Amino acid sequence: MACAAALLGAVIPSLASPPFVPRLQEIPLRLELRGITKRFGDLVANDHIDLTVEPGEVHALLGENGAGKSTLMNQLYGLLQPDEGEIVVDGVARTFRSPRDAIAAGIGMVHQHFMLVPVFTVAENIALGAEKTRAGFLDRRRARREVLEVSERYGLPVDPDALVENLPVGAQQRVEIVKALTRDVDLLILDEPTAVLTPQETEELLEVMRGLSDAGKSIVFITHKLKEVKAIADRITVIRRGRTVAPSNHPATAHNRTEAYFSPQTSEEELASTMVGRAVSLDIDKAPAEPGREVLKISGLVVEDERGVRAVDGVDLVVRAGEVLGVAGVQGNGQTELVEALMGLREPRAGSIMVDNENLIGMSTKHILRSGIGYVPEDRSHDGLVKEFSVAENLVLDQYDRPPYGNAFRLDPGAVATAARERVEQFDIRTSSAEAAVSTLSGGNQQKVVVARELSRPLRLFIAAQPTRGVDVGSIEFIHGRIVHERDVGTAVLVISSELDEVVGLADRIAVMYRGRILAIVSPDTPREELGLLMAGITDGGTPATGSPAPGTPATGSHAPGTPATGSHAPGTPATGSHAPGTSAPGTSAPGAATPGAATGGAATGGSGAVAPGGGAAASDDDKPAAGDGAAEKGTK
Amino acid sequence: MTTDGPVGAPKIADETAADSATDAAAPGPVGAKPAHDEPGDGDTLLNRFLQNLWAANTVTVTVLSVVLALVIGAIFIIVSDPDVLSTFGYLTARPSDAFDASWTVVSDAYADLFKGAIVDPATITAWANGTGTWRQVFFPISETLTYAAPLVFTGLSVALAFRGGLFNIGGQGQAVVGTITAAMAGFFLPLPPVIHLIAALAAGLLGGALWGFVPGILKARTGAHEVIVTIMLNYTANLFLGWLILQKGVQQPGRSDAISKTVDGDAQLTSFGGELRANLGILLAVLATAVVAWLLNRSAFGFELRAVGANPPAARTAGISVARTYTLLMVTAGGLAGLGGATQVLGTAHALTPQVAGNIGFDGLLVALLGRNRPWGTLLAAILFGALRAGGNRMQSFSGISLELVTVLQALIVIFIAAPALVKAIFHLRAARSARLGASMAKGW
């Protein structure tokens, strides 16, 4: 991911630095939203929103959860009807009663949650809803041909015969995009497309978006991730509480809100604070750590996944009281299994897990939680929360049978309610009441419920896996603050994240995990390039660290330019040299996303090199110092 | 994939529309509330009450389902009566004949249903005149409660299991085993009064619990689906009962047909005497409802089972043992159904026959559905089913309408309850926030 992030940064100047110029105008579609207003009862979800999308433009719609982005797009797609305002397509005002109307007008949408039938093939899914028949029978061949045509034309590799349920998430999303494109749409709405993607898949998606916009399609890109916006968008509209927000220094703000957009050059800080409505610090403020005793000591840990593959392969780690150990790594390199083994959710094959000289192996999850270990699981809706339960109940989900909340037989609803009110206050959980079902909360507030639950008892060790995944900027800041606070009171903290920024910002030491092993433990001041290489399995020698089990993995066409620049690696080592050209085959991208540890974003970034020839090398020169500064800055704070 | 493709697209779209509407409304804390609290405009308590009444809440839909079922039942009554039907032959000539005849037959039938289930005004008059007894006044209620008592237990059994994410279709088998163990304790154990009754009830509970334990432990240990296991155990229990009754020592001496010895008098549930068959069973049922309500909402086990029922991985991550919860839950559910069987045999039947448990296990499924898997709702639903049954008996003997019509009515009520959207559409009910009806039943299958 590091390399992805580095390169992601790298492409900004090369691709998006000139002010917006419409690209190839093969099929122009100019969209204007004028004064769109939508009310739900007393709540004004959209308040006179004006928005123009030029042909071939990537227009980012940025806003926190619940700001009204999705509502706006649902009106554009015909799922909702605006109370006021008009939708103008190519100068003609249109009314969309249903998505069918929108598609007919050339507008397609890819939803955050895919609308695919898992047991159908890709071609069947794409044909679904627009089946072509021949003599009453389904024309499968024609469906296949269409899929192949579209995927060829826009460079979206999909296998028309694969079953959707067997595809990784990124590929499913490509299917959704192909599906929209087969309906001949010229404007594509992507609703938080990256929320479910791994970093490599995200990089691939951004590549696809560039390709589409080069082909003249306009894209409305809804997100709350600033990096992606800066990487891809031509213009940025920020929505806060149902209104568009103009840049503070914009001359035209007062009288012409149509012009209220940001350029991708706007700093992340400014975008974030515009989104949230107050100053947001993207850097994590923390004092130097004061590590104490060794709390967690993992030695020789081996854990297998469901298929019997060694997901964790001999891990040794120590986490001290009062420090944050960050585990960085591309997802699927054994982090999940490591944490599950720590929590007693998965039985290790070998090794020991000692917490203050007590072996956790063989203990039940309940016992482990009781012994002063807090755990934020990586997937909150699957493992962290019971959605049907109230906020109050979720706040005691692993404490319900302990005083003061209850005992082995009965609960004390009064105590649960009192504690809930306190936590809601303390952790700034935005909810109508503590009795509301937790599913009514936004993602960020749901995550705060999990964090509040785990941090509201005395802990020796706090394990947070992906603590801010799918969480809005304001909540991220808050959760990071709480994690640092927990460290400062002397708890040992283990943070596992695939967001490199998060690991670098939070950790006092970073353990890089690759293919089930800890490749290195480095300081957070380490340059990003180096971290990126480690995450891709390249150690200082320029050879893949795990050697034998990873034939042909290092897929680092993208790293090659970076390597000489950083200087810390042996430049021109035959090993690196041979990998660079050999492995950047773009075709490997799809399986790479599926198999753990394979082709760490290499294929994707290699692809970007193909789109902008030579841009990669030039860009990394631009980018390297910037990223280095960023890292150093964060490290010293 | 079907060839009626074009229909598919709008369907998907509609769903997304609904989804996004809720999504969009969710962020604001109370954003989703429709604009029905117009400020100033008579926002009185009464107004609110009326508004709520017409909103599609659980109670309203249930009541309207019953009404709809009665209306459709009326059509069946008319159609199934040849005399009334013949008046429709000359409908155009004298329409009043047809309507009068229809009205008479339907109103008589439903009047008998009411008189048989709740109270017959004639008996009150008779009692007041001194020609009748108070027992006759309370006879219909007594019958209703007699039929309701076992259904409460089996209904609670299904409802409780459902809240824990298990579909206990084995209430029948558990009830049958409950009747067996309770009856055996009733005629084999030489115990003093009171203790004998308690022992017999406990035996019923344990028998059912054992029959629930088997699918529970299989589910927990091997993942065997509880639906399949419980269905098979239903057969096993039934056939075992059929065999057992004919064994020497169990069979009533001097009888050649399938009937067991009679339960000792002091192991029988005390009834109110005379023709009033209602017995302690209904009081136990109310008690059991209270216990289950407490268990669900106030106990640690209830918390665990609700968590496991709603999201097993999250429960496991929070340290709750899913396997233990499943096992314990099936034991508890089985015990409840077993108690239902025990009240049946100790309260009314007093001896084992192949049909001693009737259909209480399967009716329990419907009762739980009607009660929306809530304990007190289940109690009320069981009483409604008991009332239909008791009233149906009278309807059959007085109006000559077959008892099957009652079954049809029950089925119609359940269908409407299971399809709340239908009821809402028929009565143009406003969608209320609490109207996520049927959602609970959609899970688990």
JSON list of C-alpha atoms in Angstrom, two decimals, chain A residues 484-570:
[
{"chain": "A", "resi": 484, "resn": "VAL", "atom": "CA", "xyz": [-3.04, 7.67, 21.98]},
{"chain": "A", "resi": 485, "resn": "HIS", "atom": "CA", "xyz": [-4.65, 8.52, 25.32]},
{"chain": "A", "resi": 486, "resn": "GLU", "atom": "CA", "xyz": [-4.86, 4.83, 26.16]},
{"chain": "A", "resi": 487, "resn": "ARG", "atom": "CA", "xyz": [-1.15, 4.49, 25.43]},
{"chain": "A", "resi": 488, "resn": "ASP", "atom": "CA", "xyz": [-0.40, 7.48, 27.63]},
{"chain": "A", "resi": 489, "resn": "VAL", "atom": "CA", "xyz": [-2.09, 5.91, 30.62]},
{"chain": "A", "resi": 490, "resn": "GLY", "atom": "CA", "xyz": [0.27, 2.97, 30.29]},
{"chain": "A", "resi": 491, "resn": "THR", "atom": "CA", "xyz": [-1.63, 0.39, 28.27]},
{"chain": "A", "resi": 492, "resn": "ALA", "atom": "CA", "xyz": [0.23, -1.65, 25.71]},
{"chain": "A", "resi": 493, "resn": "VAL", "atom": "CA", "xyz": [-1.41, -0.94, 22.34]},
{"chain": "A", "resi": 494, "resn": "LEU", "atom": "CA", "xyz": [-1.33, -3.05, 19.21]},
{"chain": "A", "resi": 495, "resn": "VAL", "atom": "CA", "xyz": [-2.74, -1.35, 16.12]},
{"chain": "A", "resi": 496, "resn": "ILE", "atom": "CA", "xyz": [-3.23, -3.33, 12.92]},
{"chain": "A", "resi": 497, "resn": "SER", "atom": "CA", "xyz": [-4.04, -1.29, 9.87]},
{"chain": "A", "resi": 498, "resn": "SER", "atom": "CA", "xyz": [-3.72, -1.44, 6.15]},
{"chain": "A", "resi": 499, "resn": "GLU", "atom": "CA", "xyz": [-3.79, 2.37, 6.03]},
{"chain": "A", "resi": 500, "resn": "LEU", "atom": "CA", "xyz": [-0.14, 3.30, 6.10]},
{"chain": "A", "resi": 501, "resn": "ASP", "atom": "CA", "xyz": [-0.95, 6.82, 7.26]},
{"chain": "A", "resi": 502, "resn": "GLU", "atom": "CA", "xyz": [-2.69, 5.46, 10.28]},
{"chain": "A", "resi": 503, "resn": "VAL", "atom": "CA", "xyz": [0.13, 3.14, 11.25]},
{"chain": "A", "resi": 504, "resn": "VAL", "atom": "CA", "xyz": [2.77, 5.80, 10.73]},
{"chain": "A", "resi": 505, "resn": "GLY", "atom": "CA", "xyz": [0.75, 8.34, 12.66]},
{"chain": "A", "resi": 506, "resn": "LEU", "atom": "CA", "xyz": [-0.12, 6.17, 15.63]},
{"chain": "A", "resi": 507, "resn": "ALA", "atom": "CA", "xyz": [2.75, 3.78, 16.06]},
{"chain": "A", "resi": 508, "resn": "ASP", "atom": "CA", "xyz": [5.89, 4.19, 18.12]},
{"chain": "A", "resi": 509, "resn": "ARG", "atom": "CA", "xyz": [7.34, 1.17, 16.36]},
{"chain": "A", "resi": 510, "resn": "ILE", "atom": "CA", "xyz": [6.12, -0.40, 13.14]},
{"chain": "A", "resi": 511, "resn": "ALA", "atom": "CA", "xyz": [6.18, -4.11, 12.47]},
{"chain": "A", "resi": 512, "resn": "VAL", "atom": "CA", "xyz": [5.78, -4.85, 8.79]},
{"chain": "A", "resi": 513, "resn": "MET", "atom": "CA", "xyz": [3.94, -8.06, 8.13]},
{"chain": "A", "resi": 514, "resn": "TYR", "atom": "CA", "xyz": [4.28, -9.92, 4.87]},
{"chain": "A", "resi": 515, "resn": "ARG", "atom": "CA", "xyz": [3.11, -13.43, 4.08]},
{"chain": "A", "resi": 516, "resn": "GLY", "atom": "CA", "xyz": [2.58, -14.32, 7.70]},
{"chain": "A", "resi": 517, "resn": "ARG", "atom": "CA", "xyz": [5.96, -13.12, 8.89]},
{"chain": "A", "resi": 518, "resn": "ILE", "atom": "CA", "xyz": [7.25, -9.98, 10.51]},
{"chain": "A", "resi": 519, "resn": "LEU", "atom": "CA", "xyz": [9.79, -8.73, 7.97]},
{"chain": "A", "resi": 520, "resn": "ALA", "atom": "CA", "xyz": [11.15, -5.90, 10.04]},
{"chain": "A", "resi": 521, "resn": "ILE", "atom": "CA", "xyz": [10.40, -3.68, 12.96]},
{"chain": "A", "resi": 522, "resn": "VAL", "atom": "CA", "xyz": [11.16, -0.10, 12.06]},
{"chain": "A", "resi": 523, "resn": "SER", "atom": "CA", "xyz": [10.68, 3.38, 13.44]},
{"chain": "A", "resi": 524, "resn": "PRO", "atom": "CA", "xyz": [7.76, 5.46, 12.14]},
{"chain": "A", "resi": 525, "resn": "ASP", "atom": "CA", "xyz": [10.33, 7.92, 10.77]},
{"chain": "A", "resi": 526, "resn": "THR", "atom": "CA", "xyz": [11.30, 5.38, 8.15]},
{"chain": "A", "resi": 527, "resn": "PRO", "atom": "CA", "xyz": [10.70, 6.80, 4.68]},
{"chain": "A", "resi": 528, "resn": "ARG", "atom": "CA", "xyz": [7.45, 5.69, 3.10]},
{"chain": "A", "resi": 529, "resn": "GLU", "atom": "CA", "xyz": [9.21, 4.18, 0.12]},
{"chain": "A", "resi": 530, "resn": "GLU", "atom": "CA", "xyz": [11.09, 1.89, 2.38]},
{"chain": "A", "resi": 531, "resn": "LEU", "atom": "CA", "xyz": [7.92, 0.89, 4.23]},
{"chain": "A", "resi": 532, "resn": "GLY", "atom": "CA", "xyz": [6.23, 0.35, 0.91]},
{"chain": "A", "resi": 533, "resn": "LEU", "atom": "CA", "xyz": [8.98, -1.94, -0.23]},
{"chain": "A", "resi": 534, "resn": "LEU", "atom": "CA", "xyz": [8.82, -3.87, 3.01]},
{"chain": "A", "resi": 535, "resn": "MET", "atom": "CA", "xyz": [5.09, -4.26, 2.65]},
{"chain": "A", "resi": 536, "resn": "ALA", "atom": "CA", "xyz": [5.71, -5.67, -0.80]},
{"chain": "A", "resi": 537, "resn": "GLY", "atom": "CA", "xyz": [8.12, -8.14, 0.72]},
{"chain": "A", "resi": 538, "resn": "ILE", "atom": "CA", "xyz": [11.37, -6.49, -0.37]},
{"chain": "A", "resi": 539, "resn": "THR", "atom": "CA", "xyz": [14.04, -6.21, 2.27]},
{"chain": "A", "resi": 540, "resn": "ASP", "atom": "CA", "xyz": [17.26, -4.21, 1.98]},
{"chain": "A", "resi": 541, "resn": "GLY", "atom": "CA", "xyz": [19.00, -6.75, -0.17]},
{"chain": "A", "resi": 542, "resn": "GLY", "atom": "CA", "xyz": [16.51, -6.09, -2.89]},
{"chain": "A", "resi": 543, "resn": "THR", "atom": "CA", "xyz": [15.35, -9.68, -2.79]},
{"chain": "A", "resi": 544, "resn": "PRO", "atom": "CA", "xyz": [11.98, -10.88, -1.72]},
{"chain": "A", "resi": 545, "resn": "ALA", "atom": "CA", "xyz": [12.29, -11.68, 1.93]},
{"chain": "A", "resi": 546, "resn": "THR", "atom": "CA", "xyz": [10.41, -14.88, 2.09]},
{"chain": "A", "resi": 547, "resn": "GLY", "atom": "CA", "xyz": [12.29, -16.25, -0.87]},
{"chain": "A", "resi": 548, "resn": "SER", "atom": "CA", "xyz": [11.11, -19.74, -1.45]},
{"chain": "A", "resi": 549, "resn": "PRO", "atom": "CA", "xyz": [7.37, -19.51, -0.71]},
{"chain": "A", "resi": 550, "resn": "ALA", "atom": "CA", "xyz": [6.98, -16.45, -2.90]},
{"chain": "A", "resi": 551, "resn": "PRO", "atom": "CA", "xyz": [7.95, -17.29, -6.41]},
{"chain": "A", "resi": 552, "resn": "GLY", "atom": "CA", "xyz": [7.57, -14.35, -8.70]},
{"chain": "A", "resi": 553, "resn": "THR", "atom": "CA", "xyz": [5.69, -12.25, -6.18]},
{"chain": "A", "resi": 554, "resn": "PRO", "atom": "CA", "xyz": [7.65, -9.07, -5.86]},
{"chain": "A", "resi": 555, "resn": "ALA", "atom": "CA", "xyz": [5.81, -7.51, -8.78]},
{"chain": "A", "resi": 556, "resn": "THR", "atom": "CA", "xyz": [7.51, -4.22, -8.30]},
{"chain": "A", "resi": 557, "resn": "GLY", "atom": "CA", "xyz": [7.69, -2.55, -11.62]},
{"chain": "A", "resi": 558, "resn": "SER", "atom": "CA", "xyz": [6.51, 0.49, -9.77]},
{"chain": "A", "resi": 559, "resn": "HIS", "atom": "CA", "xyz": [9.16, 0.25, -7.14]},
{"chain": "A", "resi": 560, "resn": "ALA", "atom": "CA", "xyz": [12.01, 0.15, -9.52]},
{"chain": "A", "resi": 561, "resn": "PRO", "atom": "CA", "xyz": [12.01, 3.88, -10.18]},
{"chain": "A", "resi": 562, "resn": "GLY", "atom": "CA", "xyz": [11.64, 4.62, -6.50]},
{"chain": "A", "resi": 563, "resn": "THR", "atom": "CA", "xyz": [14.48, 2.44, -5.41]},
{"chain": "A", "resi": 564, "resn": "PRO", "atom": "CA", "xyz": [17.38, 4.36, -6.81]},
{"chain": "A", "resi": 565, "resn": "ALA", "atom": "CA", "xyz": [15.84, 7.59, -5.64]},
{"chain": "A", "resi": 566, "resn": "THR", "atom": "CA", "xyz": [15.68, 6.64, -1.99]},
{"chain": "A", "resi": 567, "resn": "GLY", "atom": "CA", "xyz": [19.24, 5.51, -2.14]},
{"chain": "A", "resi": 568, "resn": "SER", "atom": "CA", "xyz": [18.92, 3.35, 0.89]},
{"chain": "A", "resi": 569, "resn": "HIS", "atom": "CA", "xyz": [18.61, 0.23, -1.17]},
{"chain": "A", "resi": 570, "resn": "ALA", "atom": "CA", "xyz": [21.21, -1.39, -3.27]}
]
